[in-house]
Coordinates of N, CA and C in Angstrom, one line a residue:
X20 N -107.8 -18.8 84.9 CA -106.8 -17.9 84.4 C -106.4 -18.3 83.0
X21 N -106.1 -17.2 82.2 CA -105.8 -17.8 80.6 C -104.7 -18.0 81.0
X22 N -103.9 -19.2 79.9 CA -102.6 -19.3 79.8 C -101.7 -18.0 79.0
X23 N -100.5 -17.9 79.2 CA -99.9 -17.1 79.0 C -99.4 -17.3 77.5
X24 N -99.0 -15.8 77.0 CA -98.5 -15.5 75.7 C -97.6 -14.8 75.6
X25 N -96.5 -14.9 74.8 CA -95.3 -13.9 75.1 C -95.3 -13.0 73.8
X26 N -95.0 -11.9 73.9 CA -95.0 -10.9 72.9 C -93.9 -10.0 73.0
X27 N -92.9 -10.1 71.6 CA -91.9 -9.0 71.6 C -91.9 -8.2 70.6
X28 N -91.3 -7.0 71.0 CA -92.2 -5.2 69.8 C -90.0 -5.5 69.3
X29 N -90.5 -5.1 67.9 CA -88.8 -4.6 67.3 C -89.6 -2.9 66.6
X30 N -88.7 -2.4 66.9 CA -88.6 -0.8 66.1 C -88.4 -0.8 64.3
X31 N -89.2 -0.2 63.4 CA -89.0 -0.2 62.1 C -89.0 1.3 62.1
X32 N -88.4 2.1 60.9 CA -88.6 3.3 60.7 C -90.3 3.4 60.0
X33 N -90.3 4.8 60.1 CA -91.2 5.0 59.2 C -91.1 5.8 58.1
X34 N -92.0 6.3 57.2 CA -92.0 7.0 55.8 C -92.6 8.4 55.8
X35 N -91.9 9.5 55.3 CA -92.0 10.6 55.2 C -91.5 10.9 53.6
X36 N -92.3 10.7 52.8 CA -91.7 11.5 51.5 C -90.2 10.8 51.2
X37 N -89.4 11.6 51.3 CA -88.1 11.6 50.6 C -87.3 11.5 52.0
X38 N -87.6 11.9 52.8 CA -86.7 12.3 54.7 C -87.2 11.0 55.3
X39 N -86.4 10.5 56.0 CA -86.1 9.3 56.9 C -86.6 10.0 58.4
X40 N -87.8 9.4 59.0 CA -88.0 10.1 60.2 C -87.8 8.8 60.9
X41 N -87.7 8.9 62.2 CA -86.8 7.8 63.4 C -88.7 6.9 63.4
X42 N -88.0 5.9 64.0 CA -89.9 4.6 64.1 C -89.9 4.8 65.2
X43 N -91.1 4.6 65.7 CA -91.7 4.3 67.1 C -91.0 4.3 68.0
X44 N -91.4 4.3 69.2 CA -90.5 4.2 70.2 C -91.5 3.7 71.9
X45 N -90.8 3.2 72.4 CA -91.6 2.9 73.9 C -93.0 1.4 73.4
X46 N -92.5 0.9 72.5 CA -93.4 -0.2 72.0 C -94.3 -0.5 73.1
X47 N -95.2 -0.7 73.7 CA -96.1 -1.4 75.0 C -97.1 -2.7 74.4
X48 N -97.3 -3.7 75.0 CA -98.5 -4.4 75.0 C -99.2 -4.7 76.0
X49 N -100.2 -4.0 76.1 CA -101.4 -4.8 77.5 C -100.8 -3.6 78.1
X50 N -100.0 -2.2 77.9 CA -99.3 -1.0 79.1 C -97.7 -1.6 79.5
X51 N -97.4 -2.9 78.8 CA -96.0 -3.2 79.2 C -95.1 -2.8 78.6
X52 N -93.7 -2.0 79.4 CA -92.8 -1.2 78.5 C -91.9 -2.4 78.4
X53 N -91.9 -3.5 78.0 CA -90.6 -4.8 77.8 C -90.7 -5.1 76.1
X54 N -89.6 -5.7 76.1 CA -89.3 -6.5 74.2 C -90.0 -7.5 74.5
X55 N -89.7 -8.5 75.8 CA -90.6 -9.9 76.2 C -91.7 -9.6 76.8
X56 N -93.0 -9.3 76.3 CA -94.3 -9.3 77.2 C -95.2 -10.7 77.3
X57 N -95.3 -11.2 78.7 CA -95.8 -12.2 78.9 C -97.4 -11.6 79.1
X58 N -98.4 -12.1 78.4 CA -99.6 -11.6 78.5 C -100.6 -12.6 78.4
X59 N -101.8 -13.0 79.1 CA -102.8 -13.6 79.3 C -103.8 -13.3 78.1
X60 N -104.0 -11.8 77.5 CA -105.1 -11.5 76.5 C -105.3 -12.3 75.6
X61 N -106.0 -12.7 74.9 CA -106.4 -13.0 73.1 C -106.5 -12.1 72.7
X62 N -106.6 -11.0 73.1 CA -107.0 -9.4 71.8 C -105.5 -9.0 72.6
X63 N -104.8 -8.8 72.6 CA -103.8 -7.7 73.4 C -104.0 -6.0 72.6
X64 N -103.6 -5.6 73.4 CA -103.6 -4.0 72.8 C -102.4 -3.6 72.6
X65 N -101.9 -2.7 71.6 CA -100.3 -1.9 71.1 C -100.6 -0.7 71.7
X66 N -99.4 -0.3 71.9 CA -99.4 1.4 71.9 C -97.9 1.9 71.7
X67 N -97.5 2.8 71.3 CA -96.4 3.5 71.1 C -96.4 5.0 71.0
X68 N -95.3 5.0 71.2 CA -94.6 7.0 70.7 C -94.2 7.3 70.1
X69 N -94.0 8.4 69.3 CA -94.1 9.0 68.6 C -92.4 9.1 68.7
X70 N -91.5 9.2 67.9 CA -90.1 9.5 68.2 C -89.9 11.1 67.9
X71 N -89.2 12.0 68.5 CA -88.7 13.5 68.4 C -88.6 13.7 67.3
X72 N -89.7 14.2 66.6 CA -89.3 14.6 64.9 C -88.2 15.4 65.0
X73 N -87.1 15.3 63.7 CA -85.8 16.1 63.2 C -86.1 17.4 62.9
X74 N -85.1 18.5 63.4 CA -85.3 19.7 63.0 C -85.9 20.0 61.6
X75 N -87.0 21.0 61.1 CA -87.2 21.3 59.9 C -87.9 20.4 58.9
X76 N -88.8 19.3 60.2 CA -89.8 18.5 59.7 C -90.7 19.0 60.6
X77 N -91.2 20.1 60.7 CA -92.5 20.5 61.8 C -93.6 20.4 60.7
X78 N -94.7 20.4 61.6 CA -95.9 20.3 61.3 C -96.4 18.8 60.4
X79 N -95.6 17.6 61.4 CA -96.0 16.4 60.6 C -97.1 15.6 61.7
X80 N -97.8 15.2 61.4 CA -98.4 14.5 62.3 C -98.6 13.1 61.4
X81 N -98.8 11.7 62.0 CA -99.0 10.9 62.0 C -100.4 10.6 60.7
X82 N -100.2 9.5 59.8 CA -101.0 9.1 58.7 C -101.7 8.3 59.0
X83 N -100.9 7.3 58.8 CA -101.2 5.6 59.2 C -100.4 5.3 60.2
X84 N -101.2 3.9 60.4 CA -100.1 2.9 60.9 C -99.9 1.8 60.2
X85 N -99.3 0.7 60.3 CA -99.5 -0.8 60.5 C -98.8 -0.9 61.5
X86 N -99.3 -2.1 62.2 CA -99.0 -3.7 62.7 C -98.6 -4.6 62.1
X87 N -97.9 -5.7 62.1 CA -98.1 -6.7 62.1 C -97.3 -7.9 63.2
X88 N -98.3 -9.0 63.4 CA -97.5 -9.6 64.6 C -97.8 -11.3 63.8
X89 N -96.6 -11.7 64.4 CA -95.7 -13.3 63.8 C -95.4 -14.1 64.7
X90 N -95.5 -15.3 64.2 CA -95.2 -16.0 64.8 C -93.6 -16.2 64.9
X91 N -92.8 -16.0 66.6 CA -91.6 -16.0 66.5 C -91.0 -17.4 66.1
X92 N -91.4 -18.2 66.2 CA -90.5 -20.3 65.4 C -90.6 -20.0 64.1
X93 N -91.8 -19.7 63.3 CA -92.1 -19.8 62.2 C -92.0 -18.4 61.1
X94 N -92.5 -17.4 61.8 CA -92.1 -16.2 60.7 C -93.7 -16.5 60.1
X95 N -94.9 -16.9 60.7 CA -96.3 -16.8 60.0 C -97.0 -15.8 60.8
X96 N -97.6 -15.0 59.5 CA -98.5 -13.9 60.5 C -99.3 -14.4 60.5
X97 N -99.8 -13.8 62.1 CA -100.9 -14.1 62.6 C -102.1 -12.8 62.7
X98 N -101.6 -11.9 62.2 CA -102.7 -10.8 61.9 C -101.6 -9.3 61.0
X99 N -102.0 -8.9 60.4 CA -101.4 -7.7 59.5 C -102.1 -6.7 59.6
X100 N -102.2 -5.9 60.0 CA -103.3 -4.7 60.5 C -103.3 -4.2 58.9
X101 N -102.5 -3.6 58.4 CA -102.5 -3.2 56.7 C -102.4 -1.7 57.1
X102 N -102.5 -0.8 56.1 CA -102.1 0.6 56.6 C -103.4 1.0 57.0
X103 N -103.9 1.4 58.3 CA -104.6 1.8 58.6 C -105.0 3.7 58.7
X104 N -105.7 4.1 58.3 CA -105.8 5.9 58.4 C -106.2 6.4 59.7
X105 N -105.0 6.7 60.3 CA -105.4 7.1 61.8 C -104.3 7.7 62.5
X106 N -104.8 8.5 63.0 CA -103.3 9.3 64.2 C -103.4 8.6 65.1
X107 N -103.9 7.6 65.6 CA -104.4 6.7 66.8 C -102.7 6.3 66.8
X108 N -101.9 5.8 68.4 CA -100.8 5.2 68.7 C -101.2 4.4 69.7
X109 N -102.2 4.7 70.6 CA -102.8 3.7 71.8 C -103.5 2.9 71.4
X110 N -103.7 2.1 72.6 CA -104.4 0.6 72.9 C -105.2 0.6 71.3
X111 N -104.6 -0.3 70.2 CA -105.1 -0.6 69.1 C -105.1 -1.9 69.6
X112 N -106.4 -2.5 69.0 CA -106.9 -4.1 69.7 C -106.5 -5.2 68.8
X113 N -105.5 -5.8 69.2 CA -105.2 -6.9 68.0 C -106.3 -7.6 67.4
X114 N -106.3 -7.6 66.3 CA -107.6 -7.9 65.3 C -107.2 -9.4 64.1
X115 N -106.5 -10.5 65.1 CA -106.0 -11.2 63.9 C -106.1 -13.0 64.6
X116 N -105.5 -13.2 63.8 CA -106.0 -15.1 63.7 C -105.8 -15.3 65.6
X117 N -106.2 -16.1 66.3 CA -106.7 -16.8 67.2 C -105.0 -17.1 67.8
X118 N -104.2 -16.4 68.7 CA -103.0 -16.6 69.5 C -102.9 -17.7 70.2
X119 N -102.2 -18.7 70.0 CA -102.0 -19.6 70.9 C -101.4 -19.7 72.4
X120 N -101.9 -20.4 73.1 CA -101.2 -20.0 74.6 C -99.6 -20.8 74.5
X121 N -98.8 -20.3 75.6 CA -97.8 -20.4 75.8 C -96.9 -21.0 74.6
X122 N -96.8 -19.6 73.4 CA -96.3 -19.3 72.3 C -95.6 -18.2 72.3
X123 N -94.4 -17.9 71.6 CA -94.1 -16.9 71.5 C -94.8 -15.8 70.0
X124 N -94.4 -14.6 69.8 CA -94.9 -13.8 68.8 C -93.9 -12.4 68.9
X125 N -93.6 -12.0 67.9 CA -93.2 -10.9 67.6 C -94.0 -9.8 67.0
X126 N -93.9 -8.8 67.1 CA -94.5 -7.7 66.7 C -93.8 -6.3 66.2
X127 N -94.2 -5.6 65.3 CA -93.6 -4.6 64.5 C -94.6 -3.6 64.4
X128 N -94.2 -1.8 64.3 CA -95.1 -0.9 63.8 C -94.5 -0.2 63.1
X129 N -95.3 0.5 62.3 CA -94.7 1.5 61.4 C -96.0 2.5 61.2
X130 N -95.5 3.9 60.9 CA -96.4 4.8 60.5 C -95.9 5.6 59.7
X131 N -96.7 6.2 58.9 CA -96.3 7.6 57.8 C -96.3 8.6 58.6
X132 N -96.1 9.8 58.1 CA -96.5 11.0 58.4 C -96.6 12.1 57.4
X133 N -97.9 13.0 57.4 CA -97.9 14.1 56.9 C -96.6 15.0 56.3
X134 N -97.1 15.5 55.5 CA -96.2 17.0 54.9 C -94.8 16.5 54.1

């Protein structure tokens, strides 16, 4: 059995032009809805939702994303996804330096949107 790794999601907004649209919401890693996810993976997967676009912002759909996830003692990333072009919000495969076992890590998302 791998040793365990703890992973916690914080909410950032995202970017729309000139309009403030709300960030992510429902953060998951590995399918877990917690801030503390205890996970066995080396690759874990992200996923999130979409927050209730504000009236009189229709027709926006999703640009990018980023990731990035840190080390919670230190504040060192350990992978930066960078803006990636995708409406993708599910199981994105962490793609970054080698996670140590029974460490902690933070994690963040942000996305654009269209229009």
């Amino acid at each position: 059995m791998a040793p365990d790794i703890i992973l916690f999601g914080l909410l950032i907004a995202c970017a729309s032009g000139q309009q403030r649209i709300p960030g992510p919401t429902r953060l998951r890693v590995e399918g877990l809805l917690e801030n503390d996810a205890i996970i066995s993976e080396a690759k874990p997967r992200f996923s999130y939702a979409h927050p209730t676009i504000p009236k009189g912002t229709y027709n926006r759909n999703q640009e990018s994303y980023r990731i990035i996830v840190a080390s919670a003692s230190d504040g060192k990333h350990m992978w930066d996804s960078g803006a990636v072009i995708s409406n993708n919000c599910t199981e994105i495969e962490y793609a970054g330096s080698p996670l140590q076992p029974f460490s902690h890590y933070k994690w963040n998302e942000s996305f654009t949107v269209s229009g």
